[in-house]
Coordinates of C-alpha atoms in Angstrom, one line a residue:
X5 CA -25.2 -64.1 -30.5
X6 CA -25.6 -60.3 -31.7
X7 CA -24.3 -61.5 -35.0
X8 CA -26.9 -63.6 -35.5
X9 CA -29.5 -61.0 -35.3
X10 CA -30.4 -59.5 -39.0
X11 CA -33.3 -57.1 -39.1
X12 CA -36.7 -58.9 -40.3
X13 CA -40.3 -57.9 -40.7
X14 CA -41.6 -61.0 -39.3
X15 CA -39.7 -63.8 -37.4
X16 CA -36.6 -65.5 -37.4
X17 CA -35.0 -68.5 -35.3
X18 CA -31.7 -69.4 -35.4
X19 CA -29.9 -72.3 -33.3
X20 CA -26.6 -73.5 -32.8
X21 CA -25.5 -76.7 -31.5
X22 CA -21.9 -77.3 -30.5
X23 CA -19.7 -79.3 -27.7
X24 CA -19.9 -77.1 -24.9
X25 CA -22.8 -74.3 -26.5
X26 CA -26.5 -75.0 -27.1
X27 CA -28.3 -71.6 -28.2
X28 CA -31.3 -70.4 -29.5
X29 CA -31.5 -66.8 -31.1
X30 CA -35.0 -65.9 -32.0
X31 CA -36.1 -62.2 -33.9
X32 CA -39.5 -61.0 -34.6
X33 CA -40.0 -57.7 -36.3
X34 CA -43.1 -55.3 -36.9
X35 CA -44.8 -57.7 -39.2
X36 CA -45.2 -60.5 -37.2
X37 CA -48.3 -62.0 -36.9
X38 CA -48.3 -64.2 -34.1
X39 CA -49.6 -63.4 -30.3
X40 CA -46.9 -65.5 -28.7
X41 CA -43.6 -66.8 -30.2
X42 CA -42.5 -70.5 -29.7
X43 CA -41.2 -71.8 -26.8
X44 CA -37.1 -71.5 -27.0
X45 CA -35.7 -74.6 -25.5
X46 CA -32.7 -76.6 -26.1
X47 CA -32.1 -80.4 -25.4
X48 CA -33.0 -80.4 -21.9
X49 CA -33.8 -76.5 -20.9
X50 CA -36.8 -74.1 -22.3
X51 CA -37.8 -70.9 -22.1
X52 CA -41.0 -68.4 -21.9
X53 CA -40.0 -64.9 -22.8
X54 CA -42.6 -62.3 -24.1
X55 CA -40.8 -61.1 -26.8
X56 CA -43.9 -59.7 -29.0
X57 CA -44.4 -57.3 -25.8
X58 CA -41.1 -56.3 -25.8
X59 CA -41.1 -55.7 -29.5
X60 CA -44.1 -53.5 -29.1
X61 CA -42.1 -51.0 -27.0
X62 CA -42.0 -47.4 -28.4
X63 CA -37.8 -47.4 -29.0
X64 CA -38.3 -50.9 -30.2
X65 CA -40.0 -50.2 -32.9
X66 CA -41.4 -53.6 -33.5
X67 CA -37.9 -55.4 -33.4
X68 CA -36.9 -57.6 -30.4
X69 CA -34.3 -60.8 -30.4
X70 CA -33.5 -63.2 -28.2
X71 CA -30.7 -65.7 -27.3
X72 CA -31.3 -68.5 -24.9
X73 CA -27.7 -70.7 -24.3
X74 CA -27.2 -73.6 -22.7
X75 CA -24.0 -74.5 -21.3
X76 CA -22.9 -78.2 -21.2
X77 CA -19.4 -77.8 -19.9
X78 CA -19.9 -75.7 -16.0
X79 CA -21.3 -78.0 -13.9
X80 CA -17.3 -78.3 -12.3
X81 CA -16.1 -75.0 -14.0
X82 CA -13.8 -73.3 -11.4
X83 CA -15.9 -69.7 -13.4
X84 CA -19.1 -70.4 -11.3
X85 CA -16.8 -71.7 -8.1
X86 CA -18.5 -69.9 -4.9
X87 CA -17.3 -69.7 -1.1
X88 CA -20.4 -71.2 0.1
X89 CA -18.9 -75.7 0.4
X90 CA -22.9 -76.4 1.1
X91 CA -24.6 -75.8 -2.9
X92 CA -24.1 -77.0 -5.8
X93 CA -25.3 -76.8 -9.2
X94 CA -28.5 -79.2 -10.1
X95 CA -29.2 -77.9 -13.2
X96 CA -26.5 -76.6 -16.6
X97 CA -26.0 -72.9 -16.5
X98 CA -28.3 -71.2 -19.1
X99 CA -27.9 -67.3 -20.1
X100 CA -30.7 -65.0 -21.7
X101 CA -30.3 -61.8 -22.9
X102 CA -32.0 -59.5 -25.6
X103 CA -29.2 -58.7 -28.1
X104 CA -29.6 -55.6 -30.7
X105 CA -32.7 -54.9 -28.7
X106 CA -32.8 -51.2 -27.5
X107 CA -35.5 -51.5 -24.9
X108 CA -34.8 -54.2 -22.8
X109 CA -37.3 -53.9 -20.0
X110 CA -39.2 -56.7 -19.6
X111 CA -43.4 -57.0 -19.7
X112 CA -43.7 -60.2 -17.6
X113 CA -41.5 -62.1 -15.7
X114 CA -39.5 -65.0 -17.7
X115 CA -40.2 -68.7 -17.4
X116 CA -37.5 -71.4 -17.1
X117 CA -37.9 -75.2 -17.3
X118 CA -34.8 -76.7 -16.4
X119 CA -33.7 -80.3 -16.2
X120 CA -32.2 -81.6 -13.5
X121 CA -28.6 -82.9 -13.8
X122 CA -28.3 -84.8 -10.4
X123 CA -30.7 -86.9 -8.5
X124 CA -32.7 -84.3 -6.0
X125 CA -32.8 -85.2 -2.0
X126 CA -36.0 -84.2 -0.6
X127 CA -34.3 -82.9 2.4
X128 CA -31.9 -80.4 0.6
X129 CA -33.0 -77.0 -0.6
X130 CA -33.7 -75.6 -3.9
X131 CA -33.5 -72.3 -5.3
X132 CA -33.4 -70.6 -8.5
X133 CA -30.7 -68.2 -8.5
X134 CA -28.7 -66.2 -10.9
X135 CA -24.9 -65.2 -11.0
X136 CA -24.0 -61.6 -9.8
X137 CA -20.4 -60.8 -10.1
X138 CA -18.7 -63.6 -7.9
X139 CA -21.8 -65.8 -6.2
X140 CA -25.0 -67.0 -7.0
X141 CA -27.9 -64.9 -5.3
X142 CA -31.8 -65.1 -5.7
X143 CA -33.0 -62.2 -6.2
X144 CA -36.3 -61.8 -8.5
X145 CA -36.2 -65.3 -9.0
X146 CA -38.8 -67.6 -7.6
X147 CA -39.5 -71.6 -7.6
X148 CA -42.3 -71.7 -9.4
X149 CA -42.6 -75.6 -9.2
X150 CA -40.5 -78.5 -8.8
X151 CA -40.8 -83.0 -8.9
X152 CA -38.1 -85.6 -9.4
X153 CA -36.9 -84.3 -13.4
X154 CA -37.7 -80.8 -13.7
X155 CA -37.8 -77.5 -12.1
X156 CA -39.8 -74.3 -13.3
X157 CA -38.3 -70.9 -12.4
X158 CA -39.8 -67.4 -13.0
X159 CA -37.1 -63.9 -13.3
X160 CA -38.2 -61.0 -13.7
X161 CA -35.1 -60.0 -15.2
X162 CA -32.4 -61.6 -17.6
X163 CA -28.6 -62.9 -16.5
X164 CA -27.0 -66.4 -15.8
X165 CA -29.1 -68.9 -14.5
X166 CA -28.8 -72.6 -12.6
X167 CA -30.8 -74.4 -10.4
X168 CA -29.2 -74.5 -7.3
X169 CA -29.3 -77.1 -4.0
X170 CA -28.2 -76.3 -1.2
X171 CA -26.9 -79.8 1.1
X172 CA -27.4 -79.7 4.4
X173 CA -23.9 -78.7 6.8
X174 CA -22.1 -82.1 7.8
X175 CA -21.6 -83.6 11.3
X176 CA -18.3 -81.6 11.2
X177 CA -19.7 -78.4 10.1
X178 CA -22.4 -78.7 12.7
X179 CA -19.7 -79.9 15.4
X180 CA -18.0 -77.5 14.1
X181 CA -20.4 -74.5 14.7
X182 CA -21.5 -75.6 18.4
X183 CA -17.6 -75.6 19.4
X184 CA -17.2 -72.1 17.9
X185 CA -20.5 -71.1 20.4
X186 CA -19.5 -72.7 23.5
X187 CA -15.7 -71.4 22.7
X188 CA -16.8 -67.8 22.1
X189 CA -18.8 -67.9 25.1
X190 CA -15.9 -69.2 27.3
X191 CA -14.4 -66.2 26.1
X192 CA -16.8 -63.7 27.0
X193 CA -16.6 -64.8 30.6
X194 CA -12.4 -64.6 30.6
X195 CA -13.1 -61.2 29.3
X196 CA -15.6 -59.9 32.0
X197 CA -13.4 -61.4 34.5
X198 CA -10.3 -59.4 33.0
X199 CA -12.7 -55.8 33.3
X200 CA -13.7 -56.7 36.7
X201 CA -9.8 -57.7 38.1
X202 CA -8.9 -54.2 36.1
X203 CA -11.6 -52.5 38.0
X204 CA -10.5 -53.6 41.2
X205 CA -6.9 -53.0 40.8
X206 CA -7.6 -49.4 39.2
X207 CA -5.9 -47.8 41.6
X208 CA -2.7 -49.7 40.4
X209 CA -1.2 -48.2 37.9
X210 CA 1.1 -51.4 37.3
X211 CA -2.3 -53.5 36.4
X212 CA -4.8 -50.5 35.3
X213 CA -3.9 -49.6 31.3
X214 CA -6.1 -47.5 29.7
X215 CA -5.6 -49.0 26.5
X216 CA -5.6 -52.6 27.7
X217 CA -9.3 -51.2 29.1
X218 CA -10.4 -50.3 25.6
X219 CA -8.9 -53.3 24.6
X220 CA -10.7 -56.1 26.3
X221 CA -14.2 -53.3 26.1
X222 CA -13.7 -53.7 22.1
X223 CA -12.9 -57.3 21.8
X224 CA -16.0 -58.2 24.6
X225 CA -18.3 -56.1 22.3
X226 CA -16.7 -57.5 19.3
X227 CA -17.7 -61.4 20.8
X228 CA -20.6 -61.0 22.0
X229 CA -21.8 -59.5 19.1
X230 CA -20.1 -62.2 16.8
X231 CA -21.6 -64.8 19.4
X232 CA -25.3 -63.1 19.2
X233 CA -24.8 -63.0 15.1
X234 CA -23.9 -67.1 15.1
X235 CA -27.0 -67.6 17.1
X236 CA -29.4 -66.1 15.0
X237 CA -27.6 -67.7 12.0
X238 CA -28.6 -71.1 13.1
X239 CA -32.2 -70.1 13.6
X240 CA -32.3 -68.6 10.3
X241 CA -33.4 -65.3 12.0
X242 CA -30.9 -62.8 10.0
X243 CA -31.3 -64.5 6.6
X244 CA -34.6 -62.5 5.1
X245 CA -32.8 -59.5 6.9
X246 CA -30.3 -58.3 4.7
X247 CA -29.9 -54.5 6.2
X248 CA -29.7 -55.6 9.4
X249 CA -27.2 -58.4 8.1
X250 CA -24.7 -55.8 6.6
X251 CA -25.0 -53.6 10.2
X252 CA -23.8 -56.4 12.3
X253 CA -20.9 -57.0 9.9
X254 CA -20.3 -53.1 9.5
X255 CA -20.2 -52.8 13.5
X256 CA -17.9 -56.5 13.8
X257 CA -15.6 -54.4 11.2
X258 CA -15.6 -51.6 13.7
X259 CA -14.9 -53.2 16.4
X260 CA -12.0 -56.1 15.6
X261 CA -10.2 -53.1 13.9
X262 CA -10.3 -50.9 17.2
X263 CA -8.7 -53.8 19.0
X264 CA -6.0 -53.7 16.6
X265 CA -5.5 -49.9 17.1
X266 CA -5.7 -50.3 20.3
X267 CA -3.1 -53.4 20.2
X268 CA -0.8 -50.6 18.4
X269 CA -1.4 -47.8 21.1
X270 CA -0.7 -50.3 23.6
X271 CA 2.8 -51.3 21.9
X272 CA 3.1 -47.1 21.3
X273 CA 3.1 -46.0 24.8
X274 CA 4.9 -49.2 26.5
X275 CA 7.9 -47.6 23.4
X276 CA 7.2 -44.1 24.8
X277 CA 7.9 -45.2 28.2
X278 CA 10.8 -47.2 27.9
X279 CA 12.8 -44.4 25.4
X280 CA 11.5 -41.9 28.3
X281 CA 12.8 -43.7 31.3
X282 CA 14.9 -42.1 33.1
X283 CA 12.3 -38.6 32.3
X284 CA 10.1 -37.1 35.1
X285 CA 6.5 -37.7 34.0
X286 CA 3.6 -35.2 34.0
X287 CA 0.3 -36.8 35.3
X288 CA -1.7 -34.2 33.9
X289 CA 0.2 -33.9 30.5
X290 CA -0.2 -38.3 30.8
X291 CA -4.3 -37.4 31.5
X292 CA -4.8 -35.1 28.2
X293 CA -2.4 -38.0 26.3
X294 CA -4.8 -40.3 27.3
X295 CA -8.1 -38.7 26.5
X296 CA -6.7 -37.9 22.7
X297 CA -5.9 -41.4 22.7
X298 CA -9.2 -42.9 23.3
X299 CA -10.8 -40.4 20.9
X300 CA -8.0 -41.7 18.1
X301 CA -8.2 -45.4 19.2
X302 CA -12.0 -45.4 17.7
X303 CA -12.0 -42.9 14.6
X304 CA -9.4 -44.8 13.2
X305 CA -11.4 -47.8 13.1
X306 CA -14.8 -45.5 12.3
X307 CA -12.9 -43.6 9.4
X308 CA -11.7 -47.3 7.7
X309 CA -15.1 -48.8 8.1
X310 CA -17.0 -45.1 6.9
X311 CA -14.5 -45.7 3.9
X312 CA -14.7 -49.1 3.4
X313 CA -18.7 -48.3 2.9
X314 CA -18.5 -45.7 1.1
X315 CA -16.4 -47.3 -1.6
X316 CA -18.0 -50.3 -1.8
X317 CA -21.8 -50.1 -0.1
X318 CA -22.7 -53.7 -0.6
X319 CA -19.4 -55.0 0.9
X320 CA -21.4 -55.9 4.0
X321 CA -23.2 -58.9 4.6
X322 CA -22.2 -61.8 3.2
X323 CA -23.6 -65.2 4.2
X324 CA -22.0 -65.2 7.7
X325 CA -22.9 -61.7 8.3
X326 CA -19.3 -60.6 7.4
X327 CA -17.3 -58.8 4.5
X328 CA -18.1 -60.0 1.4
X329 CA -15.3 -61.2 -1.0
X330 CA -16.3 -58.7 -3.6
X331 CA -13.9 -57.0 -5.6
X332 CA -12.0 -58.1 -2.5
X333 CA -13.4 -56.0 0.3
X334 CA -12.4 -58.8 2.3
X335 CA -8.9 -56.8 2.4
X336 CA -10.7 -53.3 4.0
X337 CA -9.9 -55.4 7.2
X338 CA -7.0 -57.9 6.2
X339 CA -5.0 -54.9 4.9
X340 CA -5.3 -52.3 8.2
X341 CA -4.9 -55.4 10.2
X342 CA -1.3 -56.6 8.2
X343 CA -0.2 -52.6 8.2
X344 CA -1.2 -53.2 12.4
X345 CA 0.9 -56.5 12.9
X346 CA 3.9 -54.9 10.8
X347 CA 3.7 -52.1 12.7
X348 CA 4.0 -54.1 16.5
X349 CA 6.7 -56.2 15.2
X350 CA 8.8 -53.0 14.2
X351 CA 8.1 -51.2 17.9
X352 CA 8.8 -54.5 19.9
X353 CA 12.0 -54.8 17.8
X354 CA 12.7 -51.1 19.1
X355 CA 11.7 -51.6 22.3
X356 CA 13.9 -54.9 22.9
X357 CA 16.7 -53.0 21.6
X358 CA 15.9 -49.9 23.9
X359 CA 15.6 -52.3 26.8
X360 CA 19.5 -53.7 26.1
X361 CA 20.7 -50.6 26.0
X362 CA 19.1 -49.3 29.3
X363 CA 20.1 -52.4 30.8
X364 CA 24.0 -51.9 30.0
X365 CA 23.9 -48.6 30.6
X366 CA 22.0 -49.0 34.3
X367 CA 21.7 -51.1 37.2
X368 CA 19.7 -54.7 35.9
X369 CA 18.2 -54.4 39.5
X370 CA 17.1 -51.4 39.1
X371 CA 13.1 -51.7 39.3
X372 CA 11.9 -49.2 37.3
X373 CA 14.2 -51.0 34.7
X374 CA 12.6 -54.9 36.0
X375 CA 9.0 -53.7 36.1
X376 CA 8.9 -52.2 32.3
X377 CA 10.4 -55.7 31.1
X378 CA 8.0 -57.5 32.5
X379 CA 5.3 -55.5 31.2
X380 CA 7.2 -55.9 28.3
X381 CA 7.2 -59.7 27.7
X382 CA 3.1 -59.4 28.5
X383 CA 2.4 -57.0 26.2
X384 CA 4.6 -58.9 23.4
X385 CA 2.8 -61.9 24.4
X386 CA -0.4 -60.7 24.4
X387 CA 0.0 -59.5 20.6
X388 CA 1.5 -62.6 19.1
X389 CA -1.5 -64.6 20.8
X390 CA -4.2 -61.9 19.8
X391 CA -2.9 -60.1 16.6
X392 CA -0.9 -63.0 14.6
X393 CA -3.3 -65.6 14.4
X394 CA -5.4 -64.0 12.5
X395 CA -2.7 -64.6 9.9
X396 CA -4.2 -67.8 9.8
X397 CA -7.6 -66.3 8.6
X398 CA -5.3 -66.6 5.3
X399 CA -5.6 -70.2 4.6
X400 CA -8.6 -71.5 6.4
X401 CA -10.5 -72.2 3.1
X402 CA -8.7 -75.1 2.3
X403 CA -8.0 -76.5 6.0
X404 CA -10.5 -77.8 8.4
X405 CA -7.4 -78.3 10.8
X406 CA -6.3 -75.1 10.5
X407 CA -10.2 -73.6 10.7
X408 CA -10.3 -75.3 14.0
X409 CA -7.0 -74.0 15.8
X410 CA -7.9 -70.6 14.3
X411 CA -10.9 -70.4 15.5
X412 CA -9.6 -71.4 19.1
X413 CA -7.6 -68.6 19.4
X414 CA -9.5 -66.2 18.1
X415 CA -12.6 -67.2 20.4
X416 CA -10.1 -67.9 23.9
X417 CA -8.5 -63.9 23.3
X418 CA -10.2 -62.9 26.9
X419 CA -9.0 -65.7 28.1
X420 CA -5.4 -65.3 27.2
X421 CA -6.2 -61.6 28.2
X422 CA -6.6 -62.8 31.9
X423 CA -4.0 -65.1 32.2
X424 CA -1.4 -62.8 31.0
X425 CA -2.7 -59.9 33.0
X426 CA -4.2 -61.2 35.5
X427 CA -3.0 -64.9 36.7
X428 CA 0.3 -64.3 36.1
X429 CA 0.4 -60.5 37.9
X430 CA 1.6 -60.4 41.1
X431 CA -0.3 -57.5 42.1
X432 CA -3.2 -58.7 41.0
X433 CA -2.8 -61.7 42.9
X434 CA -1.8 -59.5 45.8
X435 CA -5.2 -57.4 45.4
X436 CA -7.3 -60.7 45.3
X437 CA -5.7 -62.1 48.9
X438 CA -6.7 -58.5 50.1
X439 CA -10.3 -59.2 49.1
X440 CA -10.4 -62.5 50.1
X441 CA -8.7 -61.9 53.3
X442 CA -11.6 -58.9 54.1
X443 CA -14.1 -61.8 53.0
X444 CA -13.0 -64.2 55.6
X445 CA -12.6 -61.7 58.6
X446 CA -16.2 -60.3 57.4
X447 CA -17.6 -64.3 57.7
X448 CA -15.0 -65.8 60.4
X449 CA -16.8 -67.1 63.6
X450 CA -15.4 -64.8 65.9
X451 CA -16.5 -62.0 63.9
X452 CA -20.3 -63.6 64.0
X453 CA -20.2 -63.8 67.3
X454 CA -19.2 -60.4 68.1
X455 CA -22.0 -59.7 65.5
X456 CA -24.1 -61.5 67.6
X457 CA -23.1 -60.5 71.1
X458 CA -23.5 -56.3 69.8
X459 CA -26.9 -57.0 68.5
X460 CA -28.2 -58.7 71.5
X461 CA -26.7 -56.1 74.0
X462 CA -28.6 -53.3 71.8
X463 CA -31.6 -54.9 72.5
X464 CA -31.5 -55.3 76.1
X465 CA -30.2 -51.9 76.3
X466 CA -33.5 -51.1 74.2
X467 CA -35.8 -53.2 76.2
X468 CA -34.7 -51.7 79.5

């Protein structure tokens, strides 16, 4: 279009008509005469521009151009493709820009009449938006007015443009999101119950892991905040508030990633233990270990997320209140979380060999030898049902199957957390017939009546 543009004192217009192009390059210069140019417009889009303002700017110098295109060919290009299944395009794409113009500020807000291309359902939502790098957003531009042909649209600024509607979600997709709620919220209660059975059997050091603590304290956090974000997603709460938006996405980075670490420190110390088995242990050199653990097990997490947003600040807060796709931040989580997996599966391959060679070398009946393969097995089982399905986060896009079973196990991790840990434990079993046992001999008849008979004596002794 910048070719197009020759210097003249008064005005100029210029089109261009071809297969997949309509265009429109229009030049005044500091002769012109007129108070307002034409109207730009192609076969089924036009234009309002204040180009005489423009001109009239100081480095202008009385010379402004303009190009308005039309593009015939992207209602189904795969260039405008976006990760958002519910809009499409209701309008062609059209493009303004002010080329050989040095000043490029605009003096009022720019007018679009576009046609529509598709029949428009009064129960579907339109929006003038323009494309920004790899989605179409709406900021500065406003509806202006809409009926059954035509849409007006006013930017105050010049890029890509399209009428977009956004369809309402299916049956599916709504299916689909109450499942994920009630599933996430199952969850949540697995995972309180896991805290409070670790809680009770804290004095067990068989049952009571620090970093299974911080576990299940990360991925409750992580849930219930995921859970809280869904909920106000529905109700169109978070949608005008983009800041807060990009938090909740910054803090679910946080969060999921210090599950992982703390996954990996899990996996660390159970290989620790097993290379150091037959080694007298130091309680308070096992305390300090500890405490520089749980400091490590969240900066790891805080330093990739402080990173991740220093890098790339608008990385956060994507339609789902999540990583944007951007220059793919998506892989600011992905990638720690594939460096995380890769690293488990290399320490449980050490630790299975470790295990063989303690068991040749010692008694299999041993218990010490017995107790750290059982622990073991959970702790290998808890990573392959809480680290590697996220690999399915991978090709969800293009699955609804696969969306579903992914987002099964994700939401059900406290409650493969307490069958693992806690179902399947026999001291935690043990510790729960304890409790239940004191329950029953607190409530058992002959302990009411005893009760009873105490009570009443201390009253006749009190009346007398």
């Amino acid at each position: 279009m910048s070719t197009l543009v020759k210097k003249v004192e008064t005005i100029s217009s210029v089109s261009i008509s071809l297969e997949t192009l309509e265009a429109r390059v229009t030049e005044v210069g500091p002769s012109c005469s007129m108070m307002e140019i034409p109207q730009l417009d192609t076969s089924e889009n036009k234009m309002d521009i204040d180009l005489i303002g423009i001109s009239k700017s100081e480095m202008n110098q009385g010379h402004a151009a303009v190009a308005f295109m039309s593009y015939t060919n992207m209602s189904n290009s795969s260039l405008f493709s976006t990760t958002i299944s519910t809009i499409k395009l209701l309008s062609t794409v059209v493009s303004a820009t002010l080329p050989r113009t040095r000043n490029t500020s605009l003096t009022k807000p720019v007018n679009f009449t576009l046609k529509h291309t598709a029949e428009l359902n009064p129960d579907d939502a339109v929006s003038c938006m323009y494309w920004k790098e790899t989605d179409w957003v709406t900021d500065g531009c406003t509806l202006i007015e809409t009926n059954s042909t035509h849409s007006v649209c006013s930017c105050d600024h010049l890029s890509t443009f399209a009428l977009i509607m956004q369809t309402k979600p299916s049956e599916s997709d709504h299916l689909l999101e109450v499942l994920s709620m009630v599933a996430e919220a199952l969850g949540l209660v697995f995972l309180v119950l896991a805290l409070l059975t670790f809680a009770l059997c804290r004095r067990n050091p068989r049952v009571f892991n620090t970093a299974r603590i911080n576990l299940c304290i990360s991925l409750l956090l992580a849930h219930f905040l995921f859970l809280l974000t869904q909920i106000l997603l529905r109700y169109k709460y978070l949608q005008p508030l983009k800041l807060a938006c990009a938090v909740m996405a910054g803090v679910l980075h946080f969060l999921f990633l210090s599950a992982f670490v703390w996954m990996f420190i899990e996996a660390l110390m159970l290989f620790i233990a097993v290379k150091n088995l037959s080694r007298p242990k130091s309680k308070q050199k096992e305390l300090l270990k500890w405490k520089l653990l749980t400091v490590v097990g969240y900066i790891v997490a805080l330093f990739v997320v402080g990173v991740s947003a220093g890098v790339v600040p608008q990385g956060y807060g994507s339609e789902q209140c999540w990583l944007k796709r951007d220059k793919n931040f998506i892989w600011s989580f992905l990638g720690p979380v594939s460096f995380i997996i890769a690293s488990n599966i290399i320490l449980f391959s050490l630790i299975a060999i470790s295990l063989g060679y303690s068991l040749v070398r010692l008694n299999s009946n041993v218990s010490q030898i017995k107790q750290t393969r059982t622990v073991f097995f959970k702790t290998m089982a808890q990573f392959v049902i809480l680290g590697c399905p996220w690999i399915l986060g991978f090709f969800t896009a293009d699955s609804k199957a696969l969306e579903i079973i992914f987002l099964i196990f994700i939401s059900q991790q406290g409650t493969f957390i307490f069958i693992i840990h806690c179902v399947l434990s026999k001291e935690v079993r043990q510790e729960y017939r304890k409790l239940l046992g004191g329950f029953q001999s607190n409530f058992s008849p002959t302990t009411i009546t005893e009760a009873h008979t105490t009570h009443g004596g201390s009253t006749d002794l009190h009346t007398s």
